[in-house]
Coordinates of C-alpha atoms in Angstrom, one line a residue:
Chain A
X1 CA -4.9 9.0 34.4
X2 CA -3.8 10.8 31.2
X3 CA -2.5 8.7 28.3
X4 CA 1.6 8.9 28.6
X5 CA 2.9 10.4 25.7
X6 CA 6.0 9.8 23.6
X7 CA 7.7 11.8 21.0
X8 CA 10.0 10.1 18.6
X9 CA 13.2 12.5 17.6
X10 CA 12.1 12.0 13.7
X11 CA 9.1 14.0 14.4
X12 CA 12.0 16.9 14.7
X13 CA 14.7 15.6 12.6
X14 CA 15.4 19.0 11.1
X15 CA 15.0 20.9 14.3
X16 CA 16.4 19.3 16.8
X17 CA 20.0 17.8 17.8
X18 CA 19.8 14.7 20.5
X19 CA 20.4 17.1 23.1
X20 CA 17.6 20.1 22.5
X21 CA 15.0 16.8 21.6
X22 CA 15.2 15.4 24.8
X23 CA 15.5 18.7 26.9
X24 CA 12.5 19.8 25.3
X25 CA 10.5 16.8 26.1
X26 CA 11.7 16.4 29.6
X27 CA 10.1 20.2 29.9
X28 CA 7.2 19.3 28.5
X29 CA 6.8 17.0 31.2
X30 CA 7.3 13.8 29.3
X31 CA 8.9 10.5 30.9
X32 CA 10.4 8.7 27.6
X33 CA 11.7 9.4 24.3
X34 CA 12.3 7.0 21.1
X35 CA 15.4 8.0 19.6
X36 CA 18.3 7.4 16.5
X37 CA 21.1 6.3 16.1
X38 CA 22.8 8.0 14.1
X39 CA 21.8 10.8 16.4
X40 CA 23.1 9.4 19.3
X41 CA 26.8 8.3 17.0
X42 CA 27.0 12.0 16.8
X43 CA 27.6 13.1 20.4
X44 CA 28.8 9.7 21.4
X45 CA 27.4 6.6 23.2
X46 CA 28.5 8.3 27.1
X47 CA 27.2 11.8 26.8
X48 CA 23.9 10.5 25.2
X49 CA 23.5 8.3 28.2
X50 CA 24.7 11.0 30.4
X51 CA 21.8 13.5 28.9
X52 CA 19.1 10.7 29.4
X53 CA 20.1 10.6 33.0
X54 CA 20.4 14.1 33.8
X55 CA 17.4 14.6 31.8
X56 CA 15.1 12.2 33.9
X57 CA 14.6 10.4 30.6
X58 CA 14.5 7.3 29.4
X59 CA 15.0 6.0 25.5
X60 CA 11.8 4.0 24.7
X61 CA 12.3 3.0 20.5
X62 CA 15.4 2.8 19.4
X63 CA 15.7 3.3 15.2
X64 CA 17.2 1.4 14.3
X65 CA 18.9 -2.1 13.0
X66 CA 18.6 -2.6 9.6
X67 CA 18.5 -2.3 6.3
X68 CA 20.0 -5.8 6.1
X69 CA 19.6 -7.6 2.5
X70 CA 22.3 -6.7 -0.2
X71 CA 23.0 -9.0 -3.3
X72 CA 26.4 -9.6 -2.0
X73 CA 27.0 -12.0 0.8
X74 CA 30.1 -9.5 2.1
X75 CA 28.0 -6.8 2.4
X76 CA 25.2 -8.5 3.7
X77 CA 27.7 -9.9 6.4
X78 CA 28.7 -6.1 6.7
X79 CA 25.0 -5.0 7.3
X80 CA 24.0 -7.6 9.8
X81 CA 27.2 -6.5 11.7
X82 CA 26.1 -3.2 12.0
X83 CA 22.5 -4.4 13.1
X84 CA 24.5 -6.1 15.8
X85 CA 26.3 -3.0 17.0
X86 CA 23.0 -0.6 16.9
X87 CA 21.6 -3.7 18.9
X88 CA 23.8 -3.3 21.4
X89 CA 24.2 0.5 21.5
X90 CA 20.0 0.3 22.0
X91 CA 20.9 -1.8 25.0
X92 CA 23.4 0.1 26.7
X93 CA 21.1 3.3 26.5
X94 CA 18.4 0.8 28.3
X95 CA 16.0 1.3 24.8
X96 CA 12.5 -0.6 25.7
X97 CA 12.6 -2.2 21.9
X98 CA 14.8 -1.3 18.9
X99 CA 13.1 -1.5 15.9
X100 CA 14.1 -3.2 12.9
X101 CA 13.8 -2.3 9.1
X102 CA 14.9 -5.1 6.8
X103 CA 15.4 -2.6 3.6
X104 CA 14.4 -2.9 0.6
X105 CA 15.2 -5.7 -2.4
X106 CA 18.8 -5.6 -3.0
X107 CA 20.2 -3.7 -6.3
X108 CA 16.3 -4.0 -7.8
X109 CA 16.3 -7.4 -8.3
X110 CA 12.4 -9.0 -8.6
X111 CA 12.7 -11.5 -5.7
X112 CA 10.4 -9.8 -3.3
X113 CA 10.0 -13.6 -1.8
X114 CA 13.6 -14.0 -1.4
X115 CA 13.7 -10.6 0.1
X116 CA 11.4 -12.0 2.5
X117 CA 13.1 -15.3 3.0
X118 CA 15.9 -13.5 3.8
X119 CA 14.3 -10.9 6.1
X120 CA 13.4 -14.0 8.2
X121 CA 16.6 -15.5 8.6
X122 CA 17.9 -12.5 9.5
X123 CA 15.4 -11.3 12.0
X124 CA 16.2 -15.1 14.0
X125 CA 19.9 -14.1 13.8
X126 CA 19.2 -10.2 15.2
X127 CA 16.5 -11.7 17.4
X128 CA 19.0 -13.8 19.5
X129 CA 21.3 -11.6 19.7
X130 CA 19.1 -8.6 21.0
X131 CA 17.7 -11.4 23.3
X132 CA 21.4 -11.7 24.6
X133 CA 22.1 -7.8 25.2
X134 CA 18.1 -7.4 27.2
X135 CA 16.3 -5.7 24.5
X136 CA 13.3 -6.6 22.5
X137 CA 13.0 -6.5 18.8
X138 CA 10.0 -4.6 17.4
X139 CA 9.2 -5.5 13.9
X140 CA 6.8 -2.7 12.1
X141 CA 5.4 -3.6 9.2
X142 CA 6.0 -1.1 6.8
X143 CA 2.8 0.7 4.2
X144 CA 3.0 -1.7 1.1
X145 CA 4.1 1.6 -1.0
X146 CA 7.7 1.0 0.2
X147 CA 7.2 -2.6 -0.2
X148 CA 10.2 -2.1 -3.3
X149 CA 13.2 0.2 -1.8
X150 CA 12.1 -0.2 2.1
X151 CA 10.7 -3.3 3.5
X152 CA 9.4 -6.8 2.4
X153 CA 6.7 -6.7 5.7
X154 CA 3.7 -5.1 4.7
X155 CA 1.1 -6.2 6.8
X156 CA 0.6 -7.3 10.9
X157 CA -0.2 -10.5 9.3
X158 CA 3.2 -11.1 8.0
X159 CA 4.8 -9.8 11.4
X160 CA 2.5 -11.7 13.5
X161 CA 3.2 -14.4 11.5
X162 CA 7.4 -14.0 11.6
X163 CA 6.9 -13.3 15.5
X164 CA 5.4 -16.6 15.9
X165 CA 8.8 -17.8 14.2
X166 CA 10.8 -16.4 16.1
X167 CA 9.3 -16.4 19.8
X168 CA 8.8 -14.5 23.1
X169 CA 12.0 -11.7 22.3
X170 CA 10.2 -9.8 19.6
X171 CA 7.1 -8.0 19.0
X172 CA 5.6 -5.6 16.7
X173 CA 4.8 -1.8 16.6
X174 CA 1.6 -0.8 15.1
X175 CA 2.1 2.7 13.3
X176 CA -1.3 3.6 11.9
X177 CA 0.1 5.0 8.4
X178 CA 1.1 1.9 7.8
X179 CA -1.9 -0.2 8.2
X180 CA -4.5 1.5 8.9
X181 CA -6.2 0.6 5.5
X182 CA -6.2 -3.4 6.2
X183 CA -8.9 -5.1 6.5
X184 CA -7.4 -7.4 8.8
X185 CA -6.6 -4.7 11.1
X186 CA -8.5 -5.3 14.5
X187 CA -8.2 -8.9 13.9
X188 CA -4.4 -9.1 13.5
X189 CA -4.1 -6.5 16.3
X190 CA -6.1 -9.1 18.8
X191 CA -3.6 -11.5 17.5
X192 CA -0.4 -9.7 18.6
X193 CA -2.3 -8.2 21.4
X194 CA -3.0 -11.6 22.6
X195 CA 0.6 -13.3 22.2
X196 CA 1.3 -10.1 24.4
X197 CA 3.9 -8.5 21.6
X198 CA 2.3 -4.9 21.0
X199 CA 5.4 -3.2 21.9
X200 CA 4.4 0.4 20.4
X201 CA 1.3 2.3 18.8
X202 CA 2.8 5.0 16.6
X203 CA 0.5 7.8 15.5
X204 CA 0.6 10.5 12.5
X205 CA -2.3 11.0 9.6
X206 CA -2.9 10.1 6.5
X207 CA -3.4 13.0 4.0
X208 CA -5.6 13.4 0.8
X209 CA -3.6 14.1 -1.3
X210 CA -0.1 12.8 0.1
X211 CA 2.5 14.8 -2.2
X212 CA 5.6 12.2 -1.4
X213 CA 5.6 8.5 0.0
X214 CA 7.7 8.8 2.7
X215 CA 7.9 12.6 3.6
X216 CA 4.3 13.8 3.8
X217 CA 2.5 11.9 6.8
X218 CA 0.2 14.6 8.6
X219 CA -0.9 15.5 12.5
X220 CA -3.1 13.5 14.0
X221 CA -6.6 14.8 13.3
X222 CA -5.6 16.2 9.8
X223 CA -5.8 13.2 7.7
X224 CA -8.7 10.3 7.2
X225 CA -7.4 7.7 9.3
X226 CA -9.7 6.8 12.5
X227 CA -7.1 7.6 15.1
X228 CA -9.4 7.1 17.9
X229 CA -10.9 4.0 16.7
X230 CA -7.3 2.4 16.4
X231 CA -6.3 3.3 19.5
X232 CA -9.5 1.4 21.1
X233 CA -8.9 -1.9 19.3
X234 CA -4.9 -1.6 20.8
X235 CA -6.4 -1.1 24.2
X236 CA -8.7 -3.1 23.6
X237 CA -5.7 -5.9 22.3
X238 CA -4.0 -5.1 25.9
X239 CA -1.6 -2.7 24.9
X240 CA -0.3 -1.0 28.1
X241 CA 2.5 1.4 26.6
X242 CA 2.2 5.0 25.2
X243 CA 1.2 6.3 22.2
X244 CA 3.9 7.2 20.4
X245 CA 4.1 10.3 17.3
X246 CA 6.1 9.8 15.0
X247 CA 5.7 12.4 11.9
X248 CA 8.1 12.1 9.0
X249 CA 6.9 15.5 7.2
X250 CA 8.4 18.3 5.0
X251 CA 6.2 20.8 6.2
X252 CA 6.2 20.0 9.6
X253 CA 9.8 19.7 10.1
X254 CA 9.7 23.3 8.5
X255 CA 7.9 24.9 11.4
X256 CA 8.3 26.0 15.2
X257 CA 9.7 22.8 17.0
X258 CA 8.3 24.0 19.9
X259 CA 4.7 24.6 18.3
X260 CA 5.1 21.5 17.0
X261 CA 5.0 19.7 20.0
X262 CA 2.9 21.8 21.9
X263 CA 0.6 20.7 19.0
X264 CA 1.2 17.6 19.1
X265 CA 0.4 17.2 22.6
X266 CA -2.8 19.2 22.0
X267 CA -4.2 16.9 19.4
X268 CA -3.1 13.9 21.5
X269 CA -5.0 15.1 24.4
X270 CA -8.3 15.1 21.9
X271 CA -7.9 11.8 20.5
X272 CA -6.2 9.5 22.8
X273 CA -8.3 8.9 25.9
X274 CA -7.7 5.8 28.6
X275 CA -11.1 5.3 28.2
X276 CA -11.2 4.1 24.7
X277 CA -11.4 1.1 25.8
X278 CA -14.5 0.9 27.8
Chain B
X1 CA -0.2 -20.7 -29.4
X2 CA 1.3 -17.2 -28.5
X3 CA -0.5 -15.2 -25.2
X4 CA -3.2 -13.3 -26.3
X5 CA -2.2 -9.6 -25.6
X6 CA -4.9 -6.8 -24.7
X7 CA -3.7 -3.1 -24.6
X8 CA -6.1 -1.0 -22.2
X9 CA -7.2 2.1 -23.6
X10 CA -5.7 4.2 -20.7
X11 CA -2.1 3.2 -21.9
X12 CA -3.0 5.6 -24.8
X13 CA -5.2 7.7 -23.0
X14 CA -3.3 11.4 -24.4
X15 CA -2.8 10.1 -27.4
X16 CA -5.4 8.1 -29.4
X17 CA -9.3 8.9 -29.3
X18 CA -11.8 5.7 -29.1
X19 CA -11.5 5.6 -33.2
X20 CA -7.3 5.7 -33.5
X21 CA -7.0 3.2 -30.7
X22 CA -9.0 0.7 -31.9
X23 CA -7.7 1.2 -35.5
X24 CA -4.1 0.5 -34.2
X25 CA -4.8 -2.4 -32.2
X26 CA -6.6 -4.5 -35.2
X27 CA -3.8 -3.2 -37.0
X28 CA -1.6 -5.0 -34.3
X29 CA -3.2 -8.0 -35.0
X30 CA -5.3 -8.0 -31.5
X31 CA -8.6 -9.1 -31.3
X32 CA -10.0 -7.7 -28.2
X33 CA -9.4 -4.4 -26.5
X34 CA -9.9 -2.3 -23.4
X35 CA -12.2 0.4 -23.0
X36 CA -13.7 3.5 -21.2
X37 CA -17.0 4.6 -21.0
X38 CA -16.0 8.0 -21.2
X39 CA -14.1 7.7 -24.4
X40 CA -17.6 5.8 -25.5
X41 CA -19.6 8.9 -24.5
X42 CA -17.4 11.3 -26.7
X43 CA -18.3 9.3 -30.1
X44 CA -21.6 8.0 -28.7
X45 CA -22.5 4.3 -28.1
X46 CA -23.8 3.1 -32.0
X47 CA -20.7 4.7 -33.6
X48 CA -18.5 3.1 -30.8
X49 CA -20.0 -0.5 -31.7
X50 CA -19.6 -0.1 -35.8
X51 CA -16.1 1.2 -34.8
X52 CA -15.9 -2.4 -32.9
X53 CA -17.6 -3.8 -35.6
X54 CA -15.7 -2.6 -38.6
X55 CA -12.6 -3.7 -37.2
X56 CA -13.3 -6.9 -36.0
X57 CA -12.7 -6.3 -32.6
X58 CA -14.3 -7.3 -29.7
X59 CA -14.5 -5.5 -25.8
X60 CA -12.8 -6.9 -23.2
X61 CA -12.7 -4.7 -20.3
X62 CA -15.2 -1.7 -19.6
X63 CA -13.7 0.4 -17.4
X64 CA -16.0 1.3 -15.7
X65 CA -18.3 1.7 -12.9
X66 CA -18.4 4.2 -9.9
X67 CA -17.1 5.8 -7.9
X68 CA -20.3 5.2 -5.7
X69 CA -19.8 6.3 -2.1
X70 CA -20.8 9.7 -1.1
X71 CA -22.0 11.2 2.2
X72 CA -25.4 12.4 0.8
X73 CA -27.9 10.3 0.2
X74 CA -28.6 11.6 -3.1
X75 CA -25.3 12.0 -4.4
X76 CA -25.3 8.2 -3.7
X77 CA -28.7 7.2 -5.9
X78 CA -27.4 9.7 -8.7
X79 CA -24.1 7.5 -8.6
X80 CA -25.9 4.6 -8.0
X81 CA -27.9 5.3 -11.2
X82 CA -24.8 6.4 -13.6
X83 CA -23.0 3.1 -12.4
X84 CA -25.9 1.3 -13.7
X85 CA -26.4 3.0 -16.7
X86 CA -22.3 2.1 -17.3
X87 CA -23.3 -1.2 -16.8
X88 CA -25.7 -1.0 -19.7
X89 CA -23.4 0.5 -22.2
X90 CA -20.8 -2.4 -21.5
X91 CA -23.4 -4.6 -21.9
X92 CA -24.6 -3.4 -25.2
X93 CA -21.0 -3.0 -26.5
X94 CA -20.5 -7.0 -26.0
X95 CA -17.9 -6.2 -23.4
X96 CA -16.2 -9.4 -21.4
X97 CA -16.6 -7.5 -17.7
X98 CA -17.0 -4.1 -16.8
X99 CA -14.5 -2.9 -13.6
X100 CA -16.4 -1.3 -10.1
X101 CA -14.7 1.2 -9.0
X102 CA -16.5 1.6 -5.4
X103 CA -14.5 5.4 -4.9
X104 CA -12.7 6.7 -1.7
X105 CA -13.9 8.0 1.5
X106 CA -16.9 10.4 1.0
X107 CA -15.5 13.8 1.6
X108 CA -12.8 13.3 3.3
X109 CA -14.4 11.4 6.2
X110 CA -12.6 8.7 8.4
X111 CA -14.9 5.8 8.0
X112 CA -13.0 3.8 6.1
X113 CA -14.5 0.9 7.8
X114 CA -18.3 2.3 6.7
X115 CA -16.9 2.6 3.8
X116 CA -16.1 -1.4 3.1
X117 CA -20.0 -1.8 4.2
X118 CA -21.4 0.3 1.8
X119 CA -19.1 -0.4 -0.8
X120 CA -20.5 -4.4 -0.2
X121 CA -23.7 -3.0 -0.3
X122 CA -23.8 -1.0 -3.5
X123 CA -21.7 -4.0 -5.0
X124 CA -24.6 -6.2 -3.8
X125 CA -27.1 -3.6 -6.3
X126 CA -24.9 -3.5 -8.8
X127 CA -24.1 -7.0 -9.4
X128 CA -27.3 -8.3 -9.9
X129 CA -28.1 -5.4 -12.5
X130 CA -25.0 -6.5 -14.3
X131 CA -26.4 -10.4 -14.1
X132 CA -29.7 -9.4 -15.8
X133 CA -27.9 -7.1 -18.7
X134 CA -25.5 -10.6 -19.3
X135 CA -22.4 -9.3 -18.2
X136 CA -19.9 -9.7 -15.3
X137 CA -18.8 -7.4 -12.7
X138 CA -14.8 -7.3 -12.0
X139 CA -13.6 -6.2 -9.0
X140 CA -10.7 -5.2 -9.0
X141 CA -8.3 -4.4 -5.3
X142 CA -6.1 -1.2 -5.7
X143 CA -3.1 -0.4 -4.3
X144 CA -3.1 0.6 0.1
X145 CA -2.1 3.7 -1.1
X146 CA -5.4 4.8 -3.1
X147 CA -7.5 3.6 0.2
X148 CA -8.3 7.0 1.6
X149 CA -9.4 8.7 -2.2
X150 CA -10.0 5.5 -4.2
X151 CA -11.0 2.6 -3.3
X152 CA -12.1 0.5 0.1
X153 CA -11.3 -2.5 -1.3
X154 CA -7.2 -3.1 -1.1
X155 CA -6.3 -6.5 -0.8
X156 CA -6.9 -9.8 -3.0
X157 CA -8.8 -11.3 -0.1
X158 CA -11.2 -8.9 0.5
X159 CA -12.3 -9.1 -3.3
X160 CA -12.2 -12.6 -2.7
X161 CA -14.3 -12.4 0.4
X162 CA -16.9 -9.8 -1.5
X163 CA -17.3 -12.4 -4.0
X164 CA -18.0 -15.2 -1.9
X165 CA -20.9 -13.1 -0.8
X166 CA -21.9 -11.4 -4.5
X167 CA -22.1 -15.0 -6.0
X168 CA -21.3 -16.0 -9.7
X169 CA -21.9 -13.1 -11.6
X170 CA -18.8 -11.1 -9.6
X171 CA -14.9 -11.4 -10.5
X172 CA -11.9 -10.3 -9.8
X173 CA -9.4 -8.4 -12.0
X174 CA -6.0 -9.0 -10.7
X175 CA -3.4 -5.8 -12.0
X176 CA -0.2 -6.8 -11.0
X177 CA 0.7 -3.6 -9.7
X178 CA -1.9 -2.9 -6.6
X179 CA -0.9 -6.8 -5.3
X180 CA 2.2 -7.7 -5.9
X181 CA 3.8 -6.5 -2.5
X182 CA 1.1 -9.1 -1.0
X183 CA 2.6 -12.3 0.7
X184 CA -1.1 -13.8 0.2
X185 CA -0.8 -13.1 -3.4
X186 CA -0.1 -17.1 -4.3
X187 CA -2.9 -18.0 -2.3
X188 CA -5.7 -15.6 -3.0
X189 CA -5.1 -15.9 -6.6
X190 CA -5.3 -19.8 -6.2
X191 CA -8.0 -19.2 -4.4
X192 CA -9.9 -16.9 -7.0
X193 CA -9.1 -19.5 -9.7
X194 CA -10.5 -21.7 -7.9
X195 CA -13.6 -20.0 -8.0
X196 CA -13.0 -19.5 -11.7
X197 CA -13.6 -15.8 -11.1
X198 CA -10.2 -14.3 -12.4
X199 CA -11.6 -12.5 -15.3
X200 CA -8.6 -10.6 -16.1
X201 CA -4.7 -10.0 -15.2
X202 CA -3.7 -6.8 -15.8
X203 CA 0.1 -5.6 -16.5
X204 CA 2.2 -2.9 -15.8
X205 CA 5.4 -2.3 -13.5
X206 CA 6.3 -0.8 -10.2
X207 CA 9.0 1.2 -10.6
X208 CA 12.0 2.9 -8.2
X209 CA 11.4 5.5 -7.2
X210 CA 8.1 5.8 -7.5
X211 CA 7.1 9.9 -8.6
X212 CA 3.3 9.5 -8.3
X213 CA 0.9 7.3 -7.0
X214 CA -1.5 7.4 -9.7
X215 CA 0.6 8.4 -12.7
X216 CA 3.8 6.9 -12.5
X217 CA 3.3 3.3 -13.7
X218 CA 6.3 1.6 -15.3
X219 CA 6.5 -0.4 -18.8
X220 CA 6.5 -4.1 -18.2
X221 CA 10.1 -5.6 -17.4
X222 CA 11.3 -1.8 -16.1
X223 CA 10.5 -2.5 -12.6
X224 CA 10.8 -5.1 -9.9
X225 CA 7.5 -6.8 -10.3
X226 CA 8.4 -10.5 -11.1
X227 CA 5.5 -10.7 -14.1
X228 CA 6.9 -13.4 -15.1
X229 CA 6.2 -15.4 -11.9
X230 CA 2.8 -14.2 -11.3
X231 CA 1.7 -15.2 -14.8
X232 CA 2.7 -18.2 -13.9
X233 CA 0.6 -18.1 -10.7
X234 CA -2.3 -17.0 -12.5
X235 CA -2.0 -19.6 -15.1
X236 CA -1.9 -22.0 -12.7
X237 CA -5.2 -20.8 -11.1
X238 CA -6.5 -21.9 -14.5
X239 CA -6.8 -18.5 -15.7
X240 CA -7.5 -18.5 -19.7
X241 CA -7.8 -15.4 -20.7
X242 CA -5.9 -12.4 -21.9
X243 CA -2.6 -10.4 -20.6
X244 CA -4.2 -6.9 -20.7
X245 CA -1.7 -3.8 -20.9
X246 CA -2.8 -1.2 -18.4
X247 CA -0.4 1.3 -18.0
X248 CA -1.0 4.9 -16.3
X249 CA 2.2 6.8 -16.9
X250 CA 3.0 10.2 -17.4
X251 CA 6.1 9.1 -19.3
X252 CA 4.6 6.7 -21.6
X253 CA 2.0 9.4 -22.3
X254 CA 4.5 11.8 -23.7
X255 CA 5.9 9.1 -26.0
X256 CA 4.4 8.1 -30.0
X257 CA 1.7 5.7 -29.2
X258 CA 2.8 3.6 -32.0
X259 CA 6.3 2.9 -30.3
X260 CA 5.0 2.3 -26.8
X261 CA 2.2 -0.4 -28.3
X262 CA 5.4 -1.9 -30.1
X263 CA 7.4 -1.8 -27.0
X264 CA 4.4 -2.8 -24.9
X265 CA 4.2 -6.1 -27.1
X266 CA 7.9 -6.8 -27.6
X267 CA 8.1 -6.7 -23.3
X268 CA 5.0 -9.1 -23.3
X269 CA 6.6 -11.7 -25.7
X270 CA 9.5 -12.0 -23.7
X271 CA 7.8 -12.0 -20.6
X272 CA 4.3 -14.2 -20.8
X273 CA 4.3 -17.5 -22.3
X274 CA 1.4 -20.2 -22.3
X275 CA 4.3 -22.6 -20.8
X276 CA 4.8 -20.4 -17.9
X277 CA 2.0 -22.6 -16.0
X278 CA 4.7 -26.0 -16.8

């Protein structure tokens, strides 16, 4: 049985409104998509439900709750209402997880241990409440690069870790730009494997040289990580989802959507095999 | 007693040769400095030493040996063989340690993994030639982000594991920059001070945005690295040596060397004191 396939909409951020994303999918004979919110605030909660179901699609990540630290305790209580409400949209749209970026430390202050003090207390807040509305909450531990302006997780240690804080609801996504250069890697993916919290295996590349930290991830196959070999230790960790591509990238957002995916696909089909695990 | 403040040649690298580096550091009022091999090479190894000599100053750093993977098998004894040869220059130069640089992934390959062996290995080869010429090899982890071209060796606790298995004569530089994003940063370094194996702390800032990965290093106090705190960590590892100024910057390249080692030491006083361990 082939290895299901998911595209998430960032992959075709430039290209693609909600609508054209999931048609195009759905015709490329895929079953899910992982989508955005602010993508889905543009043509409104209904018809974006509405396009799922005439589609034959259904939302797989949701992006996203977060950021949620800020210096100020009115906006924070600002920001962790609107991780609520994209909570609950991700719910109504019957998302499998959302995913959940703390941001970055608030107005460049030093505390990156606050940062992550906070990050916990908020996560067990967000936790409940996407426990509540049905949905699970993914934490993805972010490449330690954006450890200033995006995240203070930077490693599956520190998210296993948290998820053991905060119980059965949440889980983590593995994206291999983010971690594939740990050291820890197989063994902290046994870990959430084995606690049964893998909740999504994103896939891109890692170039040499990459030109800009957060907008030059490459296709699978094009960079140096060892796509195949991660894939095999998630399987291996008992990771029954998709693989999921996810590629934030200047150049390829500049291209053919539709070579894009076809691409995609292509290089999917090369690396990712059910057998990997055997 | 005031810190004892190091500045590492590369801070200067545009504008002061081996001879107008040194000079301006005695002049300072330092006692020990920084140095690269391939600034050595330029003047030639006797003439660096009566430089040394003539000013009273001692080395501290040797920056340094590798890279040393590479696919061939010759490639990697002719690397093998200039890393040693490095390691003999430091040594006859009086330096304190001389860095290992073990180099990225050998031509663009995806065995990162293979990489961390035979980066063990060579380390193995290297630190007992660095025992029998009487001085001590520093590891030193770089930033996740220089994985696939730089180094395999990213995180405090790998260094710390590679040590464990290189015995005495191996150390660990810590540089503030490639671990501060590291929630196992209190430990390891507690850790490694245990082992009274930090042999060096260098500083610099991480700064936001962030133009380069290499080249875009931020004066101490102009980012959100809490120096201040780590010092204090260090110190209380029962570290006793130097703060060492290590600063890669296109910025601070372009400015008069005599106002960035004044700035670099005005950021220092107010940021490291001896009563940080209190």
């Amino acid at each position: 049985m082939p290895v299901e396939i998911v595209m998430n909409h960032a992959t075709f951020r430039k290209a693609w409104r909600f609508d054209a994303f999931v048609e195009a999918c759905a015709a490329a004979g895929m079953r899910r998509v992982s989508i955005w919110g602010n993508e889905v605030a543009e043509i409104g909660l209904d018809a974006a439900r509405a396009r799922l179901r005439d589609s034959g699609m259904r939302a797989f990540g949701y992006n996203r709750a977060g950021p949620l630290l800020a210096g100020d305790p009115a906006r924070r209580a600002e920001l962790m209402a609107a991780a609520k409400a994209e909570i609950e949209t991700a719910a109504a749209l019957g998302s499998d997880h959302i995913l959940l970026f703390p941001g970055g430390l608030p107005g460049g202050s030093k505390g990156l241990a606050a940062s992550r003090s906070q990050t916990a207390d908020a996560c067990a807040i967000l936790n409940d409440h996407a426990g509540n509305c049905g949905i699970a909450l993914a934490l993805e531990p972010l490449h330690p690069m954006l450890a200033g302006d995006r995240t203070a997780l930077c490693t599956l240690a520190e998210a296993n870790r948290l998820c053991d804080r905060l119980g059965a609801n949440a889980g983590i996504v593995i994206d291999s730009y983010h971690v594939w250069w740990d050291a820890e890697l197989e063994a902290q993916t046994a870990l959430a494997g084995s606690r049964g919290r893998i909740l999504g295996f994103h896939v891109n590349d890692w170039l040499i040289p990459t030109r800009d930290m957060v907008t030059d991830r490459g296709m699978m196959g094009d960079g140096v990580i060892d796509l195949a070999g991660m894939w095999s230790m998630v399987l291996r960790a008992g990771y029954d989802g998709p693989v999921e591509v996810e590629i934030f990238s200047e150049h390829w957002w500049a291209q053919d959507p539709d070579e894009v995916l076809a691409l995609a696909l292509e290089r999917c089909a090369a690396i990712f095999s059910d057998e990997a695990a055997r």
